[in-house]
XYZ file of C-alpha atoms in Angstrom:
543
model
C -66.097 65.456 58.206
C -63.247 65.450 60.675
C -60.791 68.293 60.956
C -57.149 67.569 60.297
C -54.766 68.574 63.043
C -51.832 70.524 61.688
C -48.531 68.675 61.961
C -46.715 71.962 62.322
C -47.919 71.969 65.918
C -46.585 68.452 66.421
C -43.480 68.141 64.286
C -41.876 69.668 61.275
C -39.544 67.330 59.393
C -39.255 64.644 56.755
C -38.463 60.963 56.849
C -37.419 57.966 54.788
C -37.730 54.264 55.382
C -35.821 51.038 55.052
C -37.832 47.869 54.893
C -37.921 44.422 56.505
C -38.428 42.494 53.426
C -36.459 41.995 50.268
C -36.739 40.659 46.723
C -35.170 40.522 43.301
C -35.691 43.267 40.750
C -33.746 43.374 37.548
C -34.067 44.171 33.879
C -32.251 42.873 30.845
C -28.690 44.076 30.595
C -27.793 46.195 27.655
C -25.332 43.735 26.257
C -21.689 44.564 26.808
C -18.763 42.261 27.400
C -19.541 38.887 28.958
C -18.479 38.830 32.603
C -18.171 42.591 32.972
C -18.059 45.854 31.104
C -15.740 48.822 31.338
C -18.144 51.146 33.097
C -15.955 52.213 36.013
C -16.114 51.486 39.722
C -19.620 52.063 41.044
C -20.342 52.807 44.714
C -23.850 52.422 46.181
C -25.307 52.864 49.651
C -26.340 49.827 51.666
C -27.049 48.558 55.169
C -25.278 45.840 57.113
C -27.181 42.565 56.560
C -28.899 41.032 59.562
C -27.517 37.554 58.854
C -24.802 35.778 56.867
C -25.562 35.792 53.136
C -27.434 32.506 52.807
C -30.336 32.903 50.342
C -32.903 31.015 52.425
C -32.135 32.979 55.612
C -32.004 36.527 54.278
C -35.375 38.273 54.387
C -34.435 41.941 54.773
C -33.452 44.486 52.168
C -29.856 45.066 53.295
C -28.912 41.482 52.568
C -31.422 41.018 49.761
C -29.833 43.484 47.364
C -26.487 41.772 47.880
C -27.944 38.340 47.155
C -29.582 39.606 43.968
C -26.199 40.790 42.699
C -24.327 37.630 43.690
C -26.927 35.122 42.466
C -29.028 34.292 39.440
C -32.324 32.516 39.923
C -34.518 30.590 37.558
C -36.189 33.877 36.616
C -35.522 37.553 37.266
C -37.755 40.606 37.223
C -37.477 43.400 34.718
C -37.774 47.011 35.846
C -41.562 46.905 35.436
C -41.855 43.657 37.437
C -42.427 41.309 34.510
C -40.612 37.967 34.908
C -38.039 36.699 32.419
C -35.988 33.502 32.398
C -32.458 33.727 33.731
C -31.048 30.278 34.596
C -34.275 28.560 33.509
C -34.681 27.327 29.967
C -38.350 26.554 30.608
C -40.886 26.194 33.443
C -43.815 24.070 32.294
C -47.029 22.728 33.806
C -50.302 21.402 32.443
C -52.216 21.714 35.723
C -50.481 24.491 37.749
C -49.599 21.848 40.342
C -46.896 19.691 38.768
C -44.020 21.619 37.222
C -41.090 20.527 35.081
C -38.163 22.941 35.246
C -35.328 22.785 32.749
C -32.245 24.923 33.289
C -29.856 26.168 30.639
C -26.816 23.936 30.078
C -23.251 24.860 31.026
C -24.166 27.172 33.924
C -21.518 27.588 36.629
C -20.999 29.185 40.018
C -18.310 31.826 40.393
C -15.867 29.160 41.655
C -16.269 27.265 38.383
C -18.360 24.390 39.735
C -21.465 23.530 37.708
C -24.983 24.781 38.395
C -27.227 21.760 37.982
C -30.758 20.718 38.817
C -29.310 19.213 41.982
C -28.004 22.672 42.987
C -31.567 23.948 43.151
C -33.086 20.866 44.770
C -30.412 20.683 47.474
C -30.740 24.414 48.235
C -34.531 24.252 48.486
C -34.416 21.173 50.706
C -31.892 22.881 52.978
C -34.111 25.958 53.183
C -37.205 23.942 54.018
C -35.697 21.634 56.666
C -37.003 22.778 60.039
C -33.828 21.992 61.959
C -31.943 24.473 59.758
C -34.199 27.310 61.051
C -34.150 29.295 57.812
C -36.144 32.523 57.869
C -37.535 31.990 54.361
C -38.543 28.352 54.814
C -42.181 29.417 54.439
C -41.706 29.865 50.702
C -41.385 26.091 50.288
C -44.631 25.279 52.099
C -46.583 24.630 48.845
C -44.196 21.785 47.881
C -45.263 18.235 48.734
C -43.340 16.893 51.723
C -42.781 20.292 53.352
C -44.658 19.249 56.497
C -42.445 16.176 56.844
C -39.211 18.176 56.822
C -40.701 20.785 59.173
C -41.831 18.250 61.772
C -40.030 18.054 65.131
C -38.119 15.839 64.741
C -38.236 15.778 60.916
C -40.011 12.816 59.359
C -37.828 13.263 56.267
C -34.719 15.232 55.314
C -35.925 16.141 51.841
C -39.257 17.137 50.325
C -40.953 14.375 48.356
C -42.220 16.924 45.837
C -38.736 17.652 44.502
C -37.167 15.156 42.124
C -34.015 15.461 40.003
C -34.513 14.019 36.513
C -31.067 14.778 35.108
C -28.398 17.485 35.345
C -30.617 20.107 33.719
C -34.118 18.985 34.720
C -36.070 18.659 37.946
C -39.740 18.396 38.832
C -41.784 20.141 41.495
C -45.043 18.680 42.827
C -47.190 21.074 44.859
C -49.896 20.171 47.339
C -52.471 22.086 45.275
C -52.563 24.100 42.051
C -50.763 27.426 42.414
C -50.735 29.358 39.194
C -48.355 32.073 40.385
C -45.657 29.615 41.497
C -43.424 30.430 38.487
C -43.749 34.139 39.330
C -42.267 33.486 42.770
C -39.125 31.820 41.467
C -37.194 35.070 41.080
C -37.129 35.510 44.848
C -33.826 34.834 46.610
C -35.140 31.886 48.659
C -35.198 29.887 45.415
C -31.555 30.517 44.454
C -29.225 27.497 43.951
C -26.271 26.594 46.175
C -22.925 24.992 45.300
C -22.082 21.691 46.953
C -19.345 23.376 49.016
C -21.956 25.463 50.869
C -23.191 22.439 52.793
C -19.760 21.755 54.323
C -20.102 24.789 56.606
C -23.118 26.993 55.905
C -22.156 29.633 58.479
C -18.730 30.080 56.913
C -20.273 30.048 53.453
C -22.589 32.896 54.436
C -19.600 35.039 55.354
C -17.899 34.442 52.009
C -20.665 33.315 49.631
C -20.275 31.791 46.186
C -23.109 32.571 43.808
C -23.869 32.288 40.113
C -24.986 35.846 39.368
C -23.519 38.885 37.624
C -21.103 39.615 40.500
C -18.849 37.796 42.925
C -16.928 38.893 46.009
C -13.813 40.879 45.118
C -11.930 38.690 47.633
C -12.902 36.061 50.225
C -12.725 38.757 52.932
C -14.440 41.462 50.878
C -17.240 41.831 53.426
C -16.022 44.318 56.033
C -18.826 44.135 58.567
C -20.592 47.417 59.280
C -18.308 49.143 56.770
C -18.717 47.892 53.186
C -18.705 44.938 50.808
C -16.954 44.845 47.423
C -18.020 42.982 44.283
C -16.423 42.461 40.896
C -18.088 41.056 37.757
C -18.464 37.282 37.697
C -16.839 36.160 34.469
C -18.675 32.814 34.583
C -22.135 34.416 34.416
C -23.638 34.227 30.934
C -27.160 35.453 31.642
C -28.997 38.621 30.603
C -27.871 40.786 33.545
C -24.276 41.301 32.468
C -22.364 43.748 34.673
C -21.620 46.898 32.711
C -19.242 48.312 35.333
C -15.800 47.238 36.520
C -16.790 46.822 40.166
C -19.656 47.431 42.569
C -19.243 48.400 46.212
C -21.927 48.828 48.870
C -20.996 51.223 51.665
C -22.893 50.768 54.942
C -23.613 54.309 56.098
C -24.718 55.090 59.639
C -27.140 57.732 58.334
C -28.695 58.670 55.023
C -27.551 62.242 55.611
C -23.948 61.051 55.377
C -24.759 59.056 52.239
C -26.503 62.006 50.580
C -23.566 64.284 51.390
C -21.255 61.764 49.705
C -23.562 61.649 46.675
C -23.405 65.407 46.302
C -19.613 65.434 46.642
C -19.168 62.612 44.135
C -18.044 59.961 46.622
C -21.242 57.926 46.116
C -22.764 57.063 42.746
C -26.316 55.997 43.614
C -28.554 56.355 46.668
C -31.901 54.625 47.087
C -33.311 56.676 49.970
C -33.213 60.440 50.366
C -32.659 61.589 53.989
C -35.285 63.578 55.881
C -33.248 66.761 55.675
C -33.228 66.723 51.857
C -36.699 65.481 50.861
C -37.942 69.020 50.256
C -34.966 69.997 48.098
C -33.442 66.880 46.523
C -35.287 67.186 43.214
C -33.995 70.732 42.814
C -30.533 69.680 44.006
C -30.198 66.739 41.639
C -32.383 67.794 38.705
C -32.688 64.987 36.165
C -30.598 62.772 38.425
C -33.366 62.711 41.068
C -35.792 59.771 41.257
C -39.308 59.948 42.720
C -41.442 57.131 41.323
C -43.973 54.584 42.608
C -42.675 51.267 43.904
C -44.094 48.060 45.349
C -43.445 49.137 48.905
C -45.923 49.106 51.803
C -45.320 50.743 55.195
C -46.908 49.905 58.536
C -46.214 49.306 62.174
C -47.000 46.029 63.910
C -48.517 45.579 67.353
C -47.600 42.074 68.606
C -50.555 39.826 69.348
C -49.306 39.152 72.900
C -48.773 42.813 73.836
C -50.780 43.659 76.987
C -54.155 45.251 76.172
C -53.873 44.345 72.481
C -55.382 40.867 72.283
C -58.976 39.692 72.033
C -61.887 42.116 71.720
C -60.051 44.789 73.710
C -57.114 44.539 71.348
C -59.314 44.918 68.251
C -60.876 48.078 69.648
C -57.508 49.595 70.530
C -55.981 48.761 67.151
C -58.922 50.387 65.366
C -58.690 53.428 67.645
C -55.002 53.881 66.923
C -55.603 53.559 63.188
C -58.301 56.266 63.271
C -56.022 58.520 65.345
C -53.389 58.925 62.598
C -53.733 61.564 59.885
C -51.871 59.724 57.147
C -52.482 62.373 54.485
C -50.972 65.115 56.631
C -47.920 63.002 57.497
C -47.353 62.206 53.812
C -47.633 65.870 52.884
C -45.739 67.488 55.743
C -43.252 64.865 56.835
C -42.610 63.105 53.530
C -42.987 66.064 51.167
C -45.473 64.096 49.034
C -43.115 61.172 48.435
C -45.596 58.813 50.114
C -49.276 58.051 49.461
C -51.729 57.238 52.297
C -52.452 53.510 52.376
C -55.854 52.238 51.262
C -55.052 48.537 51.737
C -52.289 46.110 52.728
C -50.627 45.803 49.285
C -49.436 48.338 46.684
C -51.090 50.350 43.910
C -48.449 49.235 41.384
C -49.499 45.571 41.694
C -52.095 44.010 39.401
C -55.406 43.509 41.215
C -54.983 46.405 43.660
C -58.156 48.086 44.952
C -58.566 51.098 47.205
C -62.164 50.194 48.092
C -61.734 46.911 49.974
C -64.581 46.610 52.529
C -63.321 47.586 55.968
C -60.701 50.011 54.677
C -62.616 52.896 56.249
C -60.701 52.053 59.440
C -57.773 53.870 57.819
C -59.657 57.189 57.778
C -58.501 59.913 60.164
C -61.365 60.256 62.650
C -60.342 61.504 66.119
C -63.824 61.275 67.591
C -64.257 57.658 66.499
C -60.763 56.897 67.804
C -61.664 58.283 71.237
C -64.951 56.359 71.305
C -63.243 53.040 70.456
C -60.482 53.640 73.008
C -63.035 54.373 75.722
C -64.901 51.197 74.826
C -61.654 49.246 75.207
C -60.958 50.960 78.547
C -64.327 49.712 79.760
C -62.972 46.182 79.279
C -59.606 46.896 80.900
C -58.183 50.376 81.630
C -55.011 51.139 79.685
C -51.826 51.930 81.578
C -48.258 52.510 80.477
C -46.642 54.063 77.408
C -47.369 53.020 73.837
C -44.063 52.768 71.960
C -43.138 52.319 68.310
C -39.656 50.873 67.829
C -37.564 51.918 64.829
C -33.968 51.824 63.642
C -32.106 55.132 63.854
C -29.910 54.316 60.860
C -32.937 54.317 58.524
C -34.237 57.869 58.902
C -37.465 56.883 60.661
C -37.521 59.200 63.666
C -39.571 61.968 62.068
C -42.541 59.880 60.968
C -42.505 57.801 64.145
C -42.526 60.961 66.247
C -45.359 62.381 64.124
C -47.403 59.191 64.436
C -46.808 58.963 68.189
C -47.825 62.618 68.533
C -51.162 61.952 66.819
C -51.801 58.943 69.062
C -50.831 60.927 72.166
C -52.898 63.965 71.240
C -55.997 62.050 70.120
C -56.165 59.288 72.727
C -54.686 61.143 75.699
C -52.085 58.474 76.448
C -48.313 58.463 76.566
C -46.927 57.490 73.148
C -43.389 57.796 71.841
C -40.750 56.316 69.573
C -38.309 53.664 70.797
C -35.090 54.013 68.779
C -32.650 51.182 68.066
C -29.170 52.136 66.820
C -29.227 49.839 63.779
C -31.615 47.886 61.596
C -29.867 44.643 62.550
C -30.376 45.370 66.260
C -34.088 46.028 65.757
C -34.550 42.920 63.639
C -32.765 40.787 66.225
C -35.263 41.726 68.937
C -38.163 41.304 66.511
C -36.952 37.888 65.361
C -36.242 36.724 68.923
C -39.645 38.036 70.098
C -37.938 40.074 72.821
C -39.392 43.380 71.673
C -41.771 44.920 74.229
C -43.910 47.281 72.144
C -45.078 48.048 68.626
C -42.436 48.262 65.918
C -42.077 49.650 62.408
C -42.619 47.164 59.609
C -42.935 47.293 55.873
C -42.818 45.115 52.831
C -40.766 45.433 49.705
C -42.298 42.843 47.424
C -40.382 39.656 46.662
C -42.333 39.202 43.454
C -45.065 41.353 41.844
C -48.266 39.747 43.135
C -50.952 40.578 45.722
C -50.405 37.197 47.378
C -46.846 38.178 48.228
C -48.030 41.158 50.278
C -50.339 38.974 52.376
C -49.199 35.371 52.824
C -45.563 35.863 53.945
C -46.562 38.492 56.520
C -49.941 37.462 57.933
C -50.409 33.729 57.294
C -50.141 31.579 60.402
C -46.494 30.717 61.018
C -45.220 32.616 57.969
C -41.558 33.575 57.936
C -42.192 37.332 58.108
C -45.221 37.144 60.416
C -43.376 39.120 63.075
C -46.512 39.883 65.084
C -47.528 36.171 65.310
C -50.962 36.856 63.824
C -53.201 33.853 63.176
C -56.709 33.660 61.718
C -57.910 30.369 60.184
C -60.480 32.118 57.990
C -57.783 34.362 56.538
C -55.505 31.350 55.967
C -58.297 29.483 54.172
C -58.890 32.375 51.766
C -55.166 32.543 51.021
C -55.172 28.850 50.163
C -58.215 29.243 47.933
C -56.639 32.188 46.141
C -53.406 30.314 45.576
C -55.278 27.405 44.017
C -56.910 29.516 41.316
C -55.643 29.247 37.767
C -57.370 32.512 36.826
C -55.570 35.628 38.099
C -58.743 37.714 38.439
C -60.454 35.034 40.521
C -57.391 34.744 42.719
C -57.223 38.500 43.268
C -60.911 38.600 44.231
C -60.286 36.053 46.985
C -57.247 37.994 48.169
C -59.384 41.112 48.494
C -61.812 39.097 50.633
C -58.866 38.066 52.782
C -57.994 41.721 53.265
C -61.427 42.410 54.756
C -60.394 40.123 57.608
C -57.132 42.010 58.041
C -59.052 45.269 58.311
C -61.137 43.728 61.081
C -58.157 42.337 63.013
C -55.462 44.912 62.084
C -52.413 42.713 62.780
C -50.471 45.697 61.416
C -51.537 49.327 61.089
C -51.237 50.303 57.387
C -49.654 53.720 56.961
C -48.630 54.590 53.403
C -47.114 53.399 50.156
C -43.586 54.524 49.417
C -42.240 56.077 46.307
C -38.627 55.300 45.671
C -36.782 58.532 46.333
C -33.184 58.387 45.230
C -30.648 59.792 42.898
C -27.253 59.473 41.293
C -24.009 61.375 41.032
C -22.929 63.466 38.064
C -20.479 60.715 37.078
C -23.070 57.903 37.002
C -25.041 56.927 33.906
C -27.684 54.333 33.001
C -29.241 54.535 36.483
C -32.668 52.906 36.640
C -34.776 51.891 39.625
C -36.909 48.769 39.475
C -40.525 48.115 40.411
C -39.552 47.342 44.024
C -37.373 50.470 44.496
C -34.000 48.724 44.068
C -31.562 50.192 41.516
C -30.495 47.932 38.659
C -26.906 48.001 39.822
C -25.490 45.825 37.068
C -26.326 48.297 34.308
C -24.926 51.434 36.020
C -21.824 52.897 34.411
C -19.530 55.649 35.601
C -17.452 58.087 33.649
């Protein structure tokens, strides 16, 4: 048994995280007046979105929570992750490959124009078309004709697998059976777009028009790097009726500033507790504190092209680094037991999760094995330079990054340190542009509650959130086999096999699963956090 190095000798702090992925998470509204309640003006914390608010090009949490308030999809997710129809009247298939989708009649966008089957088909085709360079285009890959619209130059402008039948009906033909396809349809990439969006998509993203429970308070309601203001959308007739009079997201530079505003009553709900308060927030807030499991996975990614981290040498170094980190001690000392050491690449709140996937022993803290593997890699090519882990300073990540770097430095005898970026958007820009020069913090907040969603969008070849450019044909083949299953248990078994490959290659270093740690002000009521750690903003009221 290895001996755990005390973190007190390395660091003494706490940390929180903000993630690079986003998804919808809602629960049925509690009724109330159509188009808005009388529950006061609610203020929540947020982060400046990386991109304009176009559903198919927003794949981070700052923009994702805004999309989920402005839009309604075919389905939405209740607090426990179970899907329920929103715009959809029915989603039917006899073979899990050919789907007929019927939407509810008389649906409208917030500008009064109708939501039709064409609104979905046009939006999905726009998102899939390669020349539009949408970050979430990967989600349309299962649809027939995707390869044609992704070709350079495109062979077609629209996917052959999408056909409009009438104003309320369209069909979707997939390339193979995919039984969890309906489960995915609550994710923001599948939201509809009004016809006006296609006149100037960049301008639309700055002043979006959705069909959800909220709309912009004014065309210029998005004050970049400051805040964005919503009011209830009176045209929305779905189950997520806004129970408050308005909803504002304030983009704080630090979570410490947000938490101070929560305590003074200037903020109504916070979804991440700052490092300085993790040890005390439950005593500070009492029943208003939240510390509950969520479908959130944390890691850091080492790019495949980083010097010394490709081929056999790279595998050895990745395994060495993984063994060098005492995850349990970081979770206890840094996170005050608001994190759980990772046992896989998914989340324990997702159906099919297992903590005994073959190969997962690489996550065990074992300094001697780490040193042996590193020496074996040095025999191939001696390591030089400093190992860095990039993170965004506005997300409260410094403490855990410093702790992790300290373990790597102490165990492997190399220089290792954090590489701070001032904002999440700045970090994501370098990651997206592939101009980042070291490892970088990553994580996944599930788009929909399925194991597949934790694997395919991040590690499949060419996937939209595959920021490390990992590629393994055997892994891809298992993903495809799992997706084709009509039995959930059989699919999950194949996905666990796929994870054994990830443990061998370690395209990302799994760290821990996050609890959602948050809270609300004394004036806020009906505050509930969903399965993916996002508050159900529409049902919050304020005295």
